[in-house]
Coordinates of C-alpha atoms in Angstrom, one line a residue:
M1 CA 2.7 -3.1 -6.0
F2 CA 2.5 -2.6 -2.2
S3 CA 0.0 -2.9 0.5
S4 CA -0.9 0.2 2.5
N5 CA -1.1 -1.7 5.8
F6 CA 2.4 -0.5 6.9
I7 CA 1.2 3.1 6.5
L8 CA -2.0 2.4 8.4
K9 CA 0.1 0.9 11.2
L10 CA 2.2 4.1 11.3
F11 CA -1.1 6.1 11.8
T12 CA -2.4 3.9 14.5
D13 CA 1.0 3.9 16.3
H14 CA 1.4 7.7 16.2
F15 CA -2.1 9.2 16.4
P16 CA -4.2 8.7 19.5
E17 CA -7.4 8.7 17.6
D18 CA -8.7 8.4 14.0
D19 CA -10.2 11.9 13.8
F20 CA -9.1 15.3 12.4
K21 CA -10.2 16.9 15.7
I22 CA -7.0 15.6 17.4
L23 CA -4.8 17.8 15.2
K24 CA -3.5 21.0 16.8
I25 CA -3.3 22.8 13.4
P26 CA -6.1 22.6 10.8
V27 CA -5.1 20.2 8.0
Y28 CA -6.6 19.8 4.6
V29 CA -5.9 16.5 2.9
A30 CA -6.2 16.3 -0.9
A31 CA -7.3 13.1 -2.7
T32 CA -8.3 12.5 -6.3
E33 CA -11.7 10.9 -6.7
M34 CA -11.3 8.4 -9.5
T35 CA -14.9 8.2 -11.0
H36 CA -15.4 11.9 -11.7
G37 CA -11.8 13.0 -11.8
I38 CA -12.0 15.7 -9.2
V39 CA -9.9 16.7 -6.2
S40 CA -11.6 16.4 -2.8
F41 CA -10.4 18.0 0.3
F42 CA -10.9 16.4 3.7
S43 CA -10.6 18.3 7.0
E44 CA -13.0 16.7 9.4
G45 CA -14.2 13.3 10.5
P46 CA -12.1 10.2 10.2
L47 CA -8.4 11.0 9.5
F48 CA -6.8 7.7 8.5
Q49 CA -8.7 6.9 5.3
P50 CA -8.1 10.4 3.7
L51 CA -4.4 10.2 4.6
L52 CA -4.2 6.7 3.1
A53 CA -6.0 8.0 -0.1
S54 CA -3.7 11.0 -0.3
S55 CA -0.6 8.7 -0.2
S56 CA -2.0 6.2 -2.7
V57 CA 0.3 6.8 -5.6
P58 CA -1.2 4.9 -8.6
F59 CA 0.4 1.6 -9.4
I60 CA 2.4 1.8 -6.1
L61 CA -0.3 1.8 -3.4
P62 CA -3.9 0.7 -3.9
P63 CA -6.8 3.1 -4.2
V64 CA -8.8 3.8 -1.0
R65 CA -12.6 3.6 -0.7
I66 CA -14.2 6.4 1.4
G67 CA -17.9 6.0 1.5
E68 CA -19.1 5.1 -2.0
K69 CA -16.1 6.7 -3.8
I70 CA -12.6 5.5 -4.7
Y71 CA -9.6 7.9 -4.1
V72 CA -5.9 8.0 -5.0
D73 CA -3.2 10.6 -4.4
G74 CA -4.4 14.2 -4.7
G75 CA -1.3 15.0 -6.7
V76 CA -2.6 13.1 -9.7
L77 CA -4.7 16.2 -10.5
D78 CA -3.4 18.8 -8.1
N79 CA 0.1 18.7 -6.7
L80 CA -0.1 22.1 -5.1
P81 CA -3.5 22.0 -3.4
I82 CA -3.7 25.5 -2.0
E83 CA -7.4 26.1 -2.6
P84 CA -8.7 25.4 0.9
I85 CA -6.2 27.7 2.6
I86 CA -5.5 30.4 0.0
H87 CA -7.9 32.9 1.6
K88 CA -7.1 31.8 5.2
C89 CA -3.4 32.7 5.1
D90 CA -1.7 36.0 5.4
F91 CA 1.5 34.5 4.0
L92 CA 1.5 31.5 1.8
I93 CA 4.7 29.4 1.3
A94 CA 4.6 26.6 -1.2
S95 CA 7.3 24.1 -2.2
H96 CA 7.6 21.9 -5.2
V97 CA 10.2 19.2 -5.2
N98 CA 9.5 17.8 -8.7
S99 CA 11.2 20.6 -10.6
I100 CA 11.5 19.8 -14.3
S101 CA 15.0 19.5 -15.6
Y102 CA 15.3 20.7 -19.2
D103 CA 18.5 18.9 -19.9
E104 CA 18.8 16.9 -23.1
L105 CA 17.0 13.6 -22.8
K106 CA 19.0 10.8 -24.1
K107 CA 17.9 7.2 -24.6
M108 CA 15.1 6.8 -22.1
S109 CA 14.0 3.5 -20.7
L110 CA 10.2 3.0 -20.4
L111 CA 10.4 3.6 -16.7
K112 CA 12.3 6.9 -17.2
E113 CA 9.8 7.9 -19.9
F114 CA 6.9 7.2 -17.6
D115 CA 8.7 9.1 -14.7
R116 CA 9.2 12.1 -17.1
I117 CA 5.6 12.1 -18.2
L118 CA 4.4 12.1 -14.5
H119 CA 6.7 15.1 -13.7
L120 CA 5.4 17.0 -16.7
A121 CA 1.8 16.5 -15.7
I122 CA 2.6 17.4 -12.1
A123 CA 4.4 20.6 -13.1
K124 CA 1.5 21.9 -15.1
S125 CA -0.9 22.0 -12.1
V126 CA 1.8 23.4 -9.9
Y127 CA 3.2 26.3 -12.0
S128 CA -0.3 27.6 -12.7
K129 CA -0.6 28.6 -9.0
V130 CA 2.8 30.1 -8.3
N131 CA 1.5 33.7 -8.3
S132 CA -0.8 32.9 -5.4
C133 CA 2.2 32.3 -3.1
K134 CA 4.3 34.8 -1.3
I135 CA 7.3 32.4 -1.4
F136 CA 7.5 29.6 -3.9
L137 CA 10.4 27.1 -3.5
D138 CA 11.3 25.1 -6.6
P139 CA 14.6 23.3 -6.1
P140 CA 16.2 22.7 -9.5
K141 CA 17.0 19.4 -11.2
M142 CA 14.9 17.3 -8.8
T143 CA 13.8 15.1 -11.7
K144 CA 17.2 13.5 -11.7
F145 CA 15.8 11.6 -8.7
S146 CA 13.2 9.1 -9.8
L147 CA 9.8 9.0 -8.1
F148 CA 10.3 5.2 -8.0
N149 CA 13.8 5.1 -6.5
K150 CA 14.4 6.3 -3.0
K151 CA 18.1 5.3 -3.0
Y152 CA 19.3 8.9 -3.0
M153 CA 16.8 10.2 -0.5
D154 CA 19.5 11.7 1.8
E155 CA 21.2 13.5 -1.1
M156 CA 17.8 14.8 -2.3
F157 CA 16.9 16.1 1.2
Q158 CA 20.3 17.8 1.5
Q159 CA 20.0 19.6 -1.8
V160 CA 16.5 20.8 -1.1
Y161 CA 17.6 22.0 2.4
E162 CA 20.5 23.9 1.0
Y163 CA 18.4 25.4 -1.9
T164 CA 15.7 26.5 0.6
C165 CA 18.2 28.1 2.9
A166 CA 19.8 30.0 0.1
E167 CA 16.4 31.1 -1.4
L168 CA 15.1 32.4 2.0
E169 CA 18.4 34.2 2.7
D170 CA 18.2 35.9 -0.7
K171 CA 14.7 37.1 0.3
G172 CA 16.1 38.6 3.5
Y173 CA 15.3 35.8 6.0
R174 CA 18.0 34.5 8.4
K175 CA 18.4 31.3 10.4
L176 CA 17.7 31.6 14.1
K177 CA 20.3 30.4 16.4
I178 CA 18.7 28.3 19.1
D179 CA 20.5 27.1 22.2
I180 CA 19.5 23.6 23.2

Protein backbone atom coordinates (compact mmCIF):
# COMPACT_ATOMS: atom_id res chain seq x y z
CA MET A 1 0.00 0.00 0.00
CA PHE A 2 2.85 2.38 0.83
CA SER A 3 6.46 2.93 -0.07
CA SER A 4 9.05 2.65 2.68
CA ASN A 5 11.04 5.59 1.29
CA PHE A 6 9.68 7.92 4.00
CA ILE A 7 11.01 5.56 6.70
CA LEU A 8 14.40 5.33 5.00
CA LYS A 9 14.54 9.14 4.93
CA LEU A 10 13.88 9.21 8.69
CA PHE A 11 16.82 6.87 9.20
CA THR A 12 19.19 8.90 7.03
CA ASP A 13 18.05 12.13 8.72
CA HIS A 14 18.50 10.84 12.28
CA PHE A 15 21.38 8.34 12.18
CA PRO A 16 24.91 9.52 11.36
CA GLU A 17 25.78 6.20 9.71
CA ASP A 18 24.10 3.02 8.42
CA ASP A 19 25.72 0.66 10.93
CA PHE A 20 24.73 -1.01 14.21
CA LYS A 21 28.08 0.08 15.70
CA ILE A 22 26.84 3.69 16.05
CA LEU A 23 24.23 2.65 18.63
CA LYS A 24 25.13 3.25 22.28
CA ILE A 25 22.99 0.35 23.51
CA PRO A 26 23.08 -3.09 21.87
CA VAL A 27 19.99 -3.60 19.72
CA TYR A 28 18.58 -6.77 18.17
CA VAL A 29 16.19 -6.30 15.27
CA ALA A 30 13.78 -9.13 14.47
CA ALA A 31 12.57 -9.78 10.93
CA THR A 32 10.67 -12.71 9.43
CA GLU A 33 12.48 -14.41 6.55
CA MET A 34 9.74 -15.16 4.01
CA THR A 35 11.11 -18.23 2.18
CA HIS A 36 11.77 -20.47 5.17
CA GLY A 37 9.41 -18.82 7.66
CA ILE A 38 11.96 -18.17 10.37
CA VAL A 39 12.72 -15.15 12.53
CA SER A 40 16.19 -13.68 12.04
CA PHE A 41 17.87 -11.33 14.48
CA PHE A 42 20.19 -8.59 13.25
CA SER A 43 22.64 -6.87 15.60
CA GLU A 44 25.68 -5.94 13.52
CA GLY A 45 26.56 -4.59 10.09
CA PRO A 46 24.21 -2.35 8.11
CA LEU A 47 21.38 -0.98 10.24
CA PHE A 48 18.82 0.51 7.85
CA GLN A 49 17.77 -2.60 5.90
CA PRO A 50 17.04 -4.67 9.04
CA LEU A 51 15.08 -1.74 10.49
CA LEU A 52 13.10 -1.42 7.26
CA ALA A 53 12.46 -5.17 7.22
CA SER A 54 11.30 -5.12 10.84
CA SER A 55 8.80 -2.36 10.06
CA SER A 56 7.53 -3.98 6.85
CA VAL A 57 4.04 -4.94 7.95
CA PRO A 58 2.67 -7.23 5.22
CA PHE A 59 0.29 -5.55 2.78
CA ILE A 60 1.15 -2.14 4.26
CA LEU A 61 4.87 -1.80 3.47
CA PRO A 62 6.86 -3.83 0.94
CA PRO A 63 9.15 -6.71 1.93
CA VAL A 64 12.87 -5.93 2.14
CA ARG A 65 15.71 -7.84 0.44
CA ILE A 66 18.80 -8.38 2.57
CA GLY A 67 21.37 -10.38 0.66
CA GLU A 68 19.53 -13.22 -1.07
CA LYS A 69 16.62 -13.30 1.38
CA ILE A 70 13.33 -11.42 1.62
CA TYR A 71 12.13 -10.15 5.01
CA VAL A 72 9.01 -8.64 6.58
CA ASP A 73 8.06 -7.57 10.09
CA GLY A 74 9.44 -9.94 12.74
CA GLY A 75 6.07 -9.76 14.50
CA VAL A 76 4.57 -11.95 11.81
CA LEU A 77 6.05 -14.95 13.65
CA ASP A 78 7.40 -13.47 16.89
CA ASN A 79 5.87 -10.37 18.42
CA LEU A 80 7.88 -10.67 21.63
CA PRO A 81 11.39 -11.39 20.34
CA ILE A 82 13.23 -11.86 23.63
CA GLU A 83 15.46 -14.78 22.58
CA PRO A 84 18.66 -12.78 21.83
CA ILE A 85 18.59 -11.02 25.22
CA ILE A 86 16.86 -13.42 27.60
CA HIS A 87 20.16 -14.65 29.10
CA LYS A 88 21.83 -11.24 28.95
CA CYS A 89 19.37 -9.45 31.24
CA ASP A 90 19.10 -9.47 34.99
CA PHE A 91 15.64 -7.95 34.78
CA LEU A 92 13.51 -8.40 31.66
CA ILE A 93 10.52 -6.10 31.09
CA ALA A 94 8.22 -6.82 28.16
CA SER A 95 5.19 -5.02 26.85
CA HIS A 96 2.41 -6.15 24.59
CA VAL A 97 0.03 -3.53 23.28
CA ASN A 98 -2.16 -5.84 21.24
CA SER A 99 -4.03 -7.32 24.18
CA ILE A 100 -6.98 -9.39 23.04
CA SER A 101 -10.41 -8.17 24.04
CA TYR A 102 -12.81 -11.02 24.71
CA ASP A 103 -15.93 -8.90 24.35
CA GLU A 104 -18.76 -10.20 22.22
CA LEU A 105 -17.94 -9.86 18.57
CA LYS A 106 -20.90 -8.48 16.67
CA LYS A 107 -21.18 -8.08 12.91
CA MET A 108 -17.62 -7.81 11.73
CA SER A 109 -16.52 -6.25 8.49
CA LEU A 110 -13.86 -8.09 6.52
CA LEU A 111 -11.24 -5.58 7.70
CA LYS A 112 -12.31 -6.06 11.34
CA GLU A 113 -12.21 -9.84 10.90
CA PHE A 114 -8.72 -9.65 9.38
CA ASP A 115 -7.61 -7.33 12.19
CA ARG A 116 -8.94 -9.81 14.79
CA ILE A 117 -7.16 -12.76 13.15
CA LEU A 118 -3.88 -10.83 13.19
CA HIS A 119 -4.31 -10.02 16.89
CA LEU A 120 -5.05 -13.67 17.73
CA ALA A 121 -1.95 -14.87 15.85
CA ILE A 122 0.22 -12.22 17.52
CA ALA A 123 -1.11 -13.07 20.99
CA LYS A 124 -0.21 -16.76 20.68
CA SER A 125 3.49 -16.06 20.22
CA VAL A 126 3.51 -13.42 22.95
CA TYR A 127 1.71 -15.19 25.77
CA SER A 128 3.90 -18.29 25.45
CA LYS A 129 6.86 -16.19 26.71
CA VAL A 130 5.29 -14.29 29.61
CA ASN A 131 6.91 -16.44 32.30
CA SER A 132 10.37 -15.45 31.05
CA CYS A 133 9.76 -11.80 31.99
CA LYS A 134 10.09 -10.18 35.43
CA ILE A 135 7.47 -7.62 34.43
CA PHE A 136 4.99 -8.18 31.62
CA LEU A 137 2.78 -5.24 30.67
CA ASP A 138 -0.40 -6.09 28.79
CA PRO A 139 -2.79 -3.13 28.67
CA PRO A 140 -6.38 -4.38 28.27
CA LYS A 141 -8.72 -3.83 25.34
CA MET A 142 -6.10 -2.54 22.94
CA THR A 143 -7.77 -4.42 20.08
CA LYS A 144 -10.48 -1.75 20.09
CA PHE A 145 -7.80 0.24 18.25
CA SER A 146 -7.31 -1.14 14.76
CA LEU A 147 -3.83 -1.92 13.48
CA PHE A 148 -4.90 -0.11 10.32
CA ASN A 149 -6.34 3.09 11.83
CA LYS A 150 -4.06 5.49 13.67
CA LYS A 151 -6.81 8.07 14.29
CA TYR A 152 -6.89 7.35 18.03
CA MET A 153 -3.13 7.17 18.57
CA ASP A 154 -3.09 9.83 21.32
CA GLU A 155 -5.88 8.06 23.22
CA MET A 156 -4.10 4.74 22.87
CA PHE A 157 -0.80 6.18 24.15
CA GLN A 158 -2.57 7.78 27.12
CA GLN A 159 -4.33 4.52 28.08
CA VAL A 160 -1.09 2.53 27.81
CA TYR A 161 0.78 5.12 29.87
CA GLU A 162 -1.85 5.15 32.63
CA TYR A 163 -2.03 1.34 32.68
CA THR A 164 1.77 1.04 32.88
CA CYS A 165 2.04 3.57 35.72
CA ALA A 166 -0.68 1.74 37.69
CA GLU A 167 0.92 -1.69 37.08
CA LEU A 168 4.36 -0.52 38.15
CA GLU A 169 2.98 1.23 41.24
CA ASP A 170 1.13 -2.00 42.17
CA LYS A 171 4.50 -3.78 42.00
CA GLY A 172 6.06 -1.23 44.38
CA TYR A 173 7.71 1.11 41.87
CA ARG A 174 7.28 4.87 42.14
CA LYS A 175 7.73 7.75 39.70
CA LEU A 176 10.83 9.83 40.22
CA LYS A 177 10.31 13.55 40.51
CA ILE A 178 12.92 15.25 38.39
CA ASP A 179 13.49 18.99 38.45
CA ILE A 180 14.14 20.43 35.05
